[in-house]
Coordinates of C-alpha atoms in Angstrom, one line a residue:
X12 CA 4.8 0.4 -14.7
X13 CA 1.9 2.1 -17.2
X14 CA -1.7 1.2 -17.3
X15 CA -3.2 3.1 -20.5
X16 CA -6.1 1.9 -23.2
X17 CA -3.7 -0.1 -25.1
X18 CA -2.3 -2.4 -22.1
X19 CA -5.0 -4.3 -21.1
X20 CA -7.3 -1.8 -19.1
X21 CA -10.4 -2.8 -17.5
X22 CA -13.5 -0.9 -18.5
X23 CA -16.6 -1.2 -16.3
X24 CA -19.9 1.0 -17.4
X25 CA -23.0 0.7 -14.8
X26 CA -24.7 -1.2 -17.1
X27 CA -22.0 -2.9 -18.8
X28 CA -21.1 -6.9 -18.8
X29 CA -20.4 -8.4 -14.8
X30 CA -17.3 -9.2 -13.9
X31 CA -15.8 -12.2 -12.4
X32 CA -13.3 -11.5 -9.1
X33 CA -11.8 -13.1 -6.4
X34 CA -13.0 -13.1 -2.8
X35 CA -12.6 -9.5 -0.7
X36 CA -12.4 -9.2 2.8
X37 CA -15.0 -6.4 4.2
X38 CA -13.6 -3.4 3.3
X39 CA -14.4 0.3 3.8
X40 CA -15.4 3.0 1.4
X41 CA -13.8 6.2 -0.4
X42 CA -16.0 9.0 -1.2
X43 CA -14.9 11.9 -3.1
X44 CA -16.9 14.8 -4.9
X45 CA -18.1 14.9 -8.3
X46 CA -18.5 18.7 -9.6
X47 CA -20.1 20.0 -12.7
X48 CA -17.9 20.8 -16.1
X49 CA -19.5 23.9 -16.0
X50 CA -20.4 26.8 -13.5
X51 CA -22.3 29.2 -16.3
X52 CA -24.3 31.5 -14.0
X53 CA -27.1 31.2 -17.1
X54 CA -27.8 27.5 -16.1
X55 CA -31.0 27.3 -14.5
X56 CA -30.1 23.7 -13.1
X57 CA -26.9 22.3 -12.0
X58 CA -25.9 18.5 -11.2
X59 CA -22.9 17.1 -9.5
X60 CA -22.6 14.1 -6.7
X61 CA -20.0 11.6 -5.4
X62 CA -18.3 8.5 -6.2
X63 CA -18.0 5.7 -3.8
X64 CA -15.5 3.3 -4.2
X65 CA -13.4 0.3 -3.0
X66 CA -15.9 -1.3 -1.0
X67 CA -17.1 -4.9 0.3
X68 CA -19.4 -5.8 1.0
X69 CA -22.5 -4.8 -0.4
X70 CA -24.6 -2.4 0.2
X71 CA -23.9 1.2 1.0
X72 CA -26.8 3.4 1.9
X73 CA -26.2 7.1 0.3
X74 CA -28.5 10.1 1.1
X75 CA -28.3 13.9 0.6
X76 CA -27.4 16.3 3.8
X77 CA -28.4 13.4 5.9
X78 CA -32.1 12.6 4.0
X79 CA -33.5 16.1 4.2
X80 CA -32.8 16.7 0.5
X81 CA -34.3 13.9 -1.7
X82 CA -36.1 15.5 -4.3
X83 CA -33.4 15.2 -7.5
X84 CA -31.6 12.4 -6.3
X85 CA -30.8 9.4 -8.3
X86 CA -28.4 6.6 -7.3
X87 CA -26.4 4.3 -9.6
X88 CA -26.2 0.6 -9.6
X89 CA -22.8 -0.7 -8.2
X90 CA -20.2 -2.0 -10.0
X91 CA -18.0 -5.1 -9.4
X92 CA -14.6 -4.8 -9.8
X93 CA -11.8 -7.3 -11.2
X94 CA -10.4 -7.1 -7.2
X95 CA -13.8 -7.7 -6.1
X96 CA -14.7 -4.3 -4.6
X97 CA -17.7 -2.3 -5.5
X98 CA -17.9 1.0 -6.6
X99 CA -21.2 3.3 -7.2
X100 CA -22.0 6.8 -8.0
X101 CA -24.9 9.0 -6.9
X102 CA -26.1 12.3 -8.2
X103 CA -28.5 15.4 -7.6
X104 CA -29.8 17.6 -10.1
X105 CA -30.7 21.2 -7.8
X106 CA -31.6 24.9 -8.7
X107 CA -28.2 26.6 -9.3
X108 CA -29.2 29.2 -7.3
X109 CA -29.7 26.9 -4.0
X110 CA -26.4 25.6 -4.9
X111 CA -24.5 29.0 -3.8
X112 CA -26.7 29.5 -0.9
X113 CA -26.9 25.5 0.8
X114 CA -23.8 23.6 1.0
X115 CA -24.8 19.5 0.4
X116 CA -23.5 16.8 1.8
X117 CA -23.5 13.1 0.2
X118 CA -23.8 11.1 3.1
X119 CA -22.7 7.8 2.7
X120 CA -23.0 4.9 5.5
X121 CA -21.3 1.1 5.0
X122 CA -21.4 -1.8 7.6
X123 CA -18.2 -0.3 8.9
X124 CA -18.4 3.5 8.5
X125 CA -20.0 6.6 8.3
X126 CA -19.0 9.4 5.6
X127 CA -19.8 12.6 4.6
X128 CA -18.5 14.3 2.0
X129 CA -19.2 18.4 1.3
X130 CA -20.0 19.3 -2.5
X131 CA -17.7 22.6 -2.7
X132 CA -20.2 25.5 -3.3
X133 CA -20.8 27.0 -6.8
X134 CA -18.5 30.1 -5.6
X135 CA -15.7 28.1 -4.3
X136 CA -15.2 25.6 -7.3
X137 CA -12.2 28.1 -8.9
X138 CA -9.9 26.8 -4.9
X139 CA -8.9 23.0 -5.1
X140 CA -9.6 21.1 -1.8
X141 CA -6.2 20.2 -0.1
X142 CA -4.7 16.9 -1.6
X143 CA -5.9 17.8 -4.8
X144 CA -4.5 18.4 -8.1
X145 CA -6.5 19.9 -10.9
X146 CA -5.4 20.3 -14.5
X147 CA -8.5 21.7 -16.0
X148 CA -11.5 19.9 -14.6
X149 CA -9.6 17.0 -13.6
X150 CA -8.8 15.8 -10.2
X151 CA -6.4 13.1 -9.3
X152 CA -6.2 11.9 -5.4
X153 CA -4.1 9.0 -3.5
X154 CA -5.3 6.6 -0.8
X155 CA -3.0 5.2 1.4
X156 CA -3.8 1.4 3.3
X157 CA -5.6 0.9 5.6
X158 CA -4.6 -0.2 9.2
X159 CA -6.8 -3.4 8.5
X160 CA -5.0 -3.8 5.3
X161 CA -1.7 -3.7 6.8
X162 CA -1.9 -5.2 9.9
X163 CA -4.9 -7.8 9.8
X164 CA -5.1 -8.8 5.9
X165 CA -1.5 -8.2 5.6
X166 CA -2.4 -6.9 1.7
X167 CA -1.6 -3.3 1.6
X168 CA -2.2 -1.4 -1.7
X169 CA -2.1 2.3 -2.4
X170 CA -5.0 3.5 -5.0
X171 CA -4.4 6.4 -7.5
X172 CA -7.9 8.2 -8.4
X173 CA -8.6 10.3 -11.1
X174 CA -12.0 12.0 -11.5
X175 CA -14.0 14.3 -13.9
X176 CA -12.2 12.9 -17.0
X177 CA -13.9 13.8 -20.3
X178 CA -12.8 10.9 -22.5
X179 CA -10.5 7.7 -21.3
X180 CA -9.1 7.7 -25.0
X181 CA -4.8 9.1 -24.5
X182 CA -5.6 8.4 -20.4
X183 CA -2.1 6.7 -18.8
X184 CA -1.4 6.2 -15.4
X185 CA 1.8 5.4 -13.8
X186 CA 2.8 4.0 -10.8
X187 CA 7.0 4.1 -9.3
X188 CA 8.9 4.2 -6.2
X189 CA 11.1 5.9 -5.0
X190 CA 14.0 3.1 -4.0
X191 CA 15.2 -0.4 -6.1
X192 CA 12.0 -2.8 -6.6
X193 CA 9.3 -4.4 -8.3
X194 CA 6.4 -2.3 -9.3
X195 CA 3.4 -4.6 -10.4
X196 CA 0.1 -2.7 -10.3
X197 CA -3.2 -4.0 -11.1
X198 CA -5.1 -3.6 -14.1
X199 CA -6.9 0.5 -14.9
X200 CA -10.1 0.0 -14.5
X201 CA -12.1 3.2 -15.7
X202 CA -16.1 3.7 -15.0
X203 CA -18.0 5.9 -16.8
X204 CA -19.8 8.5 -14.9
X205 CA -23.6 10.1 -14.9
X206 CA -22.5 13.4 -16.5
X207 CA -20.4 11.8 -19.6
X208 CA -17.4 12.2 -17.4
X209 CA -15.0 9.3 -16.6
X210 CA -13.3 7.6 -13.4
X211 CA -10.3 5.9 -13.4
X212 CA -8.5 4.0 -10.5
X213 CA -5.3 2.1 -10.3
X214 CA -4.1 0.1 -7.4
X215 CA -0.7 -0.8 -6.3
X216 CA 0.0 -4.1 -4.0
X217 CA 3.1 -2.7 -2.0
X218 CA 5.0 -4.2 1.4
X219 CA 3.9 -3.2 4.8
X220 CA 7.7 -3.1 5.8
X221 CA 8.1 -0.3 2.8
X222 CA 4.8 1.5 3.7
X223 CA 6.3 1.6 7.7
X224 CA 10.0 2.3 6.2
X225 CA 8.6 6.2 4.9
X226 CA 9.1 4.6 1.2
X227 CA 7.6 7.3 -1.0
X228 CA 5.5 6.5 -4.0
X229 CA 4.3 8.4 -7.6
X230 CA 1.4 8.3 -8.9
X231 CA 1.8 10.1 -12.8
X232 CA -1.1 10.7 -14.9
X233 CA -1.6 11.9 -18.1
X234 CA -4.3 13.0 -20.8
X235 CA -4.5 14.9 -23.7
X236 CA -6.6 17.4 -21.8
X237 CA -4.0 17.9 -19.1
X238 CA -1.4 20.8 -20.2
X239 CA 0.7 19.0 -18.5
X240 CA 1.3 15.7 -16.3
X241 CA -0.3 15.5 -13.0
X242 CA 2.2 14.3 -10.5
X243 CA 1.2 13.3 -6.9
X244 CA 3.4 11.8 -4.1
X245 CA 2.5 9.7 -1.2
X246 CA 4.0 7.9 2.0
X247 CA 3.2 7.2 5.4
X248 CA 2.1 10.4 7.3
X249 CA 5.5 12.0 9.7
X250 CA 4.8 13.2 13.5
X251 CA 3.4 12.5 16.5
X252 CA 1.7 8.8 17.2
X253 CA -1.0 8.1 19.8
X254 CA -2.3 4.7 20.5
X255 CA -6.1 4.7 21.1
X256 CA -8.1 3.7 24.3
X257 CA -11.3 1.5 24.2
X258 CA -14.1 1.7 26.0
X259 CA -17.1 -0.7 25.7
X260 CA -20.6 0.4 26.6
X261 CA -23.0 -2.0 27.1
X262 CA -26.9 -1.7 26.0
X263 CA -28.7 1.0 28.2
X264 CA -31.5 -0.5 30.8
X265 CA -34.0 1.4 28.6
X266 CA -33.1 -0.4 25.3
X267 CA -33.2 -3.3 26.7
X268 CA -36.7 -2.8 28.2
X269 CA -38.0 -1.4 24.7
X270 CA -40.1 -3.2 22.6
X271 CA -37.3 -3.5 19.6
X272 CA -36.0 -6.8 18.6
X273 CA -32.4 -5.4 18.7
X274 CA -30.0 -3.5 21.2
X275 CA -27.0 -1.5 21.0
X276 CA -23.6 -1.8 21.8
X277 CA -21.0 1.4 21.3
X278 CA -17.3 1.1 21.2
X279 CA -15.6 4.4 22.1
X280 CA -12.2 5.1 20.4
X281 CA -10.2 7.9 21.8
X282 CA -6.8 9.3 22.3
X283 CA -5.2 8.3 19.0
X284 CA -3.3 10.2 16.2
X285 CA -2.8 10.3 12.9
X286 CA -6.2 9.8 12.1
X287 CA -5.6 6.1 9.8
X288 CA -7.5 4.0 11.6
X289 CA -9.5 0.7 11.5
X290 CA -12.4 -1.0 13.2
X291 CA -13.6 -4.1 13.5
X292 CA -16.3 -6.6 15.2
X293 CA -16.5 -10.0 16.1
X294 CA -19.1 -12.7 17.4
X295 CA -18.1 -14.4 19.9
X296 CA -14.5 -14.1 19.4
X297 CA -15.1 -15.0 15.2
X298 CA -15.1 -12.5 12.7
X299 CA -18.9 -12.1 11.2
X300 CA -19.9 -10.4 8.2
X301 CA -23.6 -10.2 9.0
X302 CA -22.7 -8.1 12.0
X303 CA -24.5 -4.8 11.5
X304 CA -22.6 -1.7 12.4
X305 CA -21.2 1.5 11.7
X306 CA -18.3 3.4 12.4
X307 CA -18.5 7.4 12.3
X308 CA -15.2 9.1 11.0
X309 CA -12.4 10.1 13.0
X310 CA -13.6 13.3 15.2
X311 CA -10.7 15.9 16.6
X312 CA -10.8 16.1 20.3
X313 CA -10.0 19.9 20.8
X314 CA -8.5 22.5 18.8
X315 CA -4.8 22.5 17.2
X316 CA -2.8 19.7 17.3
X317 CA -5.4 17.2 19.4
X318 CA -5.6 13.3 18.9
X319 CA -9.0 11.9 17.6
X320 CA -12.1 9.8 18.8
X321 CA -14.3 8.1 16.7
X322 CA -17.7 5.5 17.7
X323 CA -18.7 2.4 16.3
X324 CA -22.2 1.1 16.8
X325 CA -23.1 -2.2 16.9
X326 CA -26.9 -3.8 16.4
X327 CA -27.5 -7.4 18.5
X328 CA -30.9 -8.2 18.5
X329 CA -32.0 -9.2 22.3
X330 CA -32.1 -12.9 21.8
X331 CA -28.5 -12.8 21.1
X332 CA -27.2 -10.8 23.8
X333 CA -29.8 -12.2 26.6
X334 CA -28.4 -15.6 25.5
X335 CA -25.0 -14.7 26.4
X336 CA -23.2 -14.3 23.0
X337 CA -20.0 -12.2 23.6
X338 CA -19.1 -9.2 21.2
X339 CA -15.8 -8.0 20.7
X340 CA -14.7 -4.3 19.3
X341 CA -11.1 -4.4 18.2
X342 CA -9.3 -1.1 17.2
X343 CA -6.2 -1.4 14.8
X344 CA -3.7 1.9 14.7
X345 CA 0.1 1.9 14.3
X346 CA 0.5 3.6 17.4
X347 CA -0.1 0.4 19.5
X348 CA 2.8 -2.3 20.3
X349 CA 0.3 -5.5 19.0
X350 CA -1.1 -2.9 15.8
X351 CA -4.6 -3.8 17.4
X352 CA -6.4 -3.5 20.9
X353 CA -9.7 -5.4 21.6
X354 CA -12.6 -5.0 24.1
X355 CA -15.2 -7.7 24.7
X356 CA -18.9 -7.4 26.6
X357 CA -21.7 -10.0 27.2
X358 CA -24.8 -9.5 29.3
X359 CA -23.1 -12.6 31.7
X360 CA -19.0 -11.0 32.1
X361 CA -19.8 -7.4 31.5
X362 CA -15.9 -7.5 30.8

């Protein structure tokens, strides 16, 4: 099934009309580059950034090679979506020169994770970045579900991304599977970028039993621009599978003797593989969305073909955890028999 201009495509600009959605559960971020149209050596200036999308809820925090570059940055209002996810942009305006000689980061931190995403240098734009596809200038990427999606929410969807667009007019995207079945996607919704450039994303609701079954789905997108159609493919990832282990570390004496109104708890995920993986914390057994925490991205633990580690951080203030409130991490990987494996600390059980 097509999404184009005529078939009832949502437009969103950062200053455009608000939308109305449904409720979203909290969900995680995607971050991918924005580059420049352009890499004339001439240019005395060059600006480029990232996009953030498909997140709830809000805010996201987003800084430059961890805060140390600020001077040039501007950050976008976020946009609602029709699914109820947000989506932002941020960019940075930097002597060309600087740009072949410092690699920047866009840094971009949610309740639930950490990101950071490397702006390829001025002398490596010609190489796409693996699971990429370029025609021209523009970029087209897939995002699988994630384990929270199919496992917890049991509402998986697969998201085709296409960046660095120079007009939406003649922009279609298609989505179709590989065996017998229905094929609904949800409405293009296309957001105009800083640099003139456009976004465009397309979801598609699909079956956890078809995700798990190796089902392989097509993502086709075409412009005027493109000399040809820009086909990517994607299903669930083959090999090896390692269920993670949890460890729960309690706050340290000294925090707790501090003179800050909060503490720390860290949740130590280690041992699993493929990477696709989801975490999550509750309040005394209760999911909370004003818990405060973040998640950094999935770290390899060795060389070649090692499983991953990843923490989460969670912020309590003292009150809270001297009163005996109990705070649960919970990982969710396929790997695992139940999909999910939970820990759960309080100053009274120390379990």
């Amino acid at each position: 099934m097509s999404a184009s201009r005529e078939q009832g495509k949502v437009k969103s600009l950062f200053h455009g009309l608000p939308l109305f959605p449904c409720p979203a559960s909290t969900t995680a971020p995607s971050v991918f580059p924005l580059v420049p149209c352009t890499s004339d050596a001439t240019t005395s200036l060059v600006t480029f950034g990232c996009f953030i999308t498909g997140y709830f809820p809000e805010p996201v925090t987003v800084k430059w090679n961890s805060g140390s570059v600020s001077t040039g940055v501007k950050t976008f209002p976020a946009v609602m979506s029709s699914s109820g996810l947000y989506s932002l942009s941020s960019q940075i305006t930097v002597p060309a020169s600087s740009w072949v000689e410092i690699t920047y980061r866009c840094d971009v931190e949610h309740q639930s994770t950490s990101v950071s995403k490397a702006i390829s240098s001025k002398n490596s734009m010609a190489q796409p970045s693996m699971g990429e596809e370029t025609g021209g200038e523009i970029h087209v990427f897939l995002v699988s579900p994630t384990p929270s999606a199919l496992y917890v929410d049991l509402y998986p969807k697969l998201t085709c991304l296409v960046i660095n667009v120079p007009t939406d007019d003649g922009l279609h995207m298609v989505w179709s599977r590989e065996r017998p079945g229905p094929v609904n996607p949800e409405p293009m919704e296309v957001v105009e970028q800083f640099n003139g450039t456009y976004t465009a994303s397309i979801s598609l609701p699909i079956f956890g039993r078809n995700w798990e079954d190796g089902e392989t789905f097509t993502c086709k997108v075409e412009h005027p621009d493109l000399p040809a159609p820009i086909i990517k493919t994607i299903s669930k990832k083959p090999g090896k599978r390692s269920a993670p282990t949890v460890y729960l570390l309690r706050p340290h004496p000294d925090e707790l003797t501090s003179s800050g109104d909060t503490v720390s708890i860290t949740c130590l995920v280690r041992g699993f593989f493929p990477d696709d993986i989801s975490v999550q914390w509750q309040k005394n057994q209760k999911a909370d969305k004003s818990l405060e925490y973040i998640t950094t991205s999935p770290i390899k633990d060795g060389a070649g073909d090692s499983t991953y580690f990843l923490y989460s951080k969670l912020k309590v203030s003292k009150e809270s955890w001297n009163g005996g409130d109990t705070y649960t991490c919970m990982a969710i990987h396929e790997a695992l028999s139940t999909k999910l494996i939970q820990k759960t600390v309080s100053k009274v059980s120390g379990k």
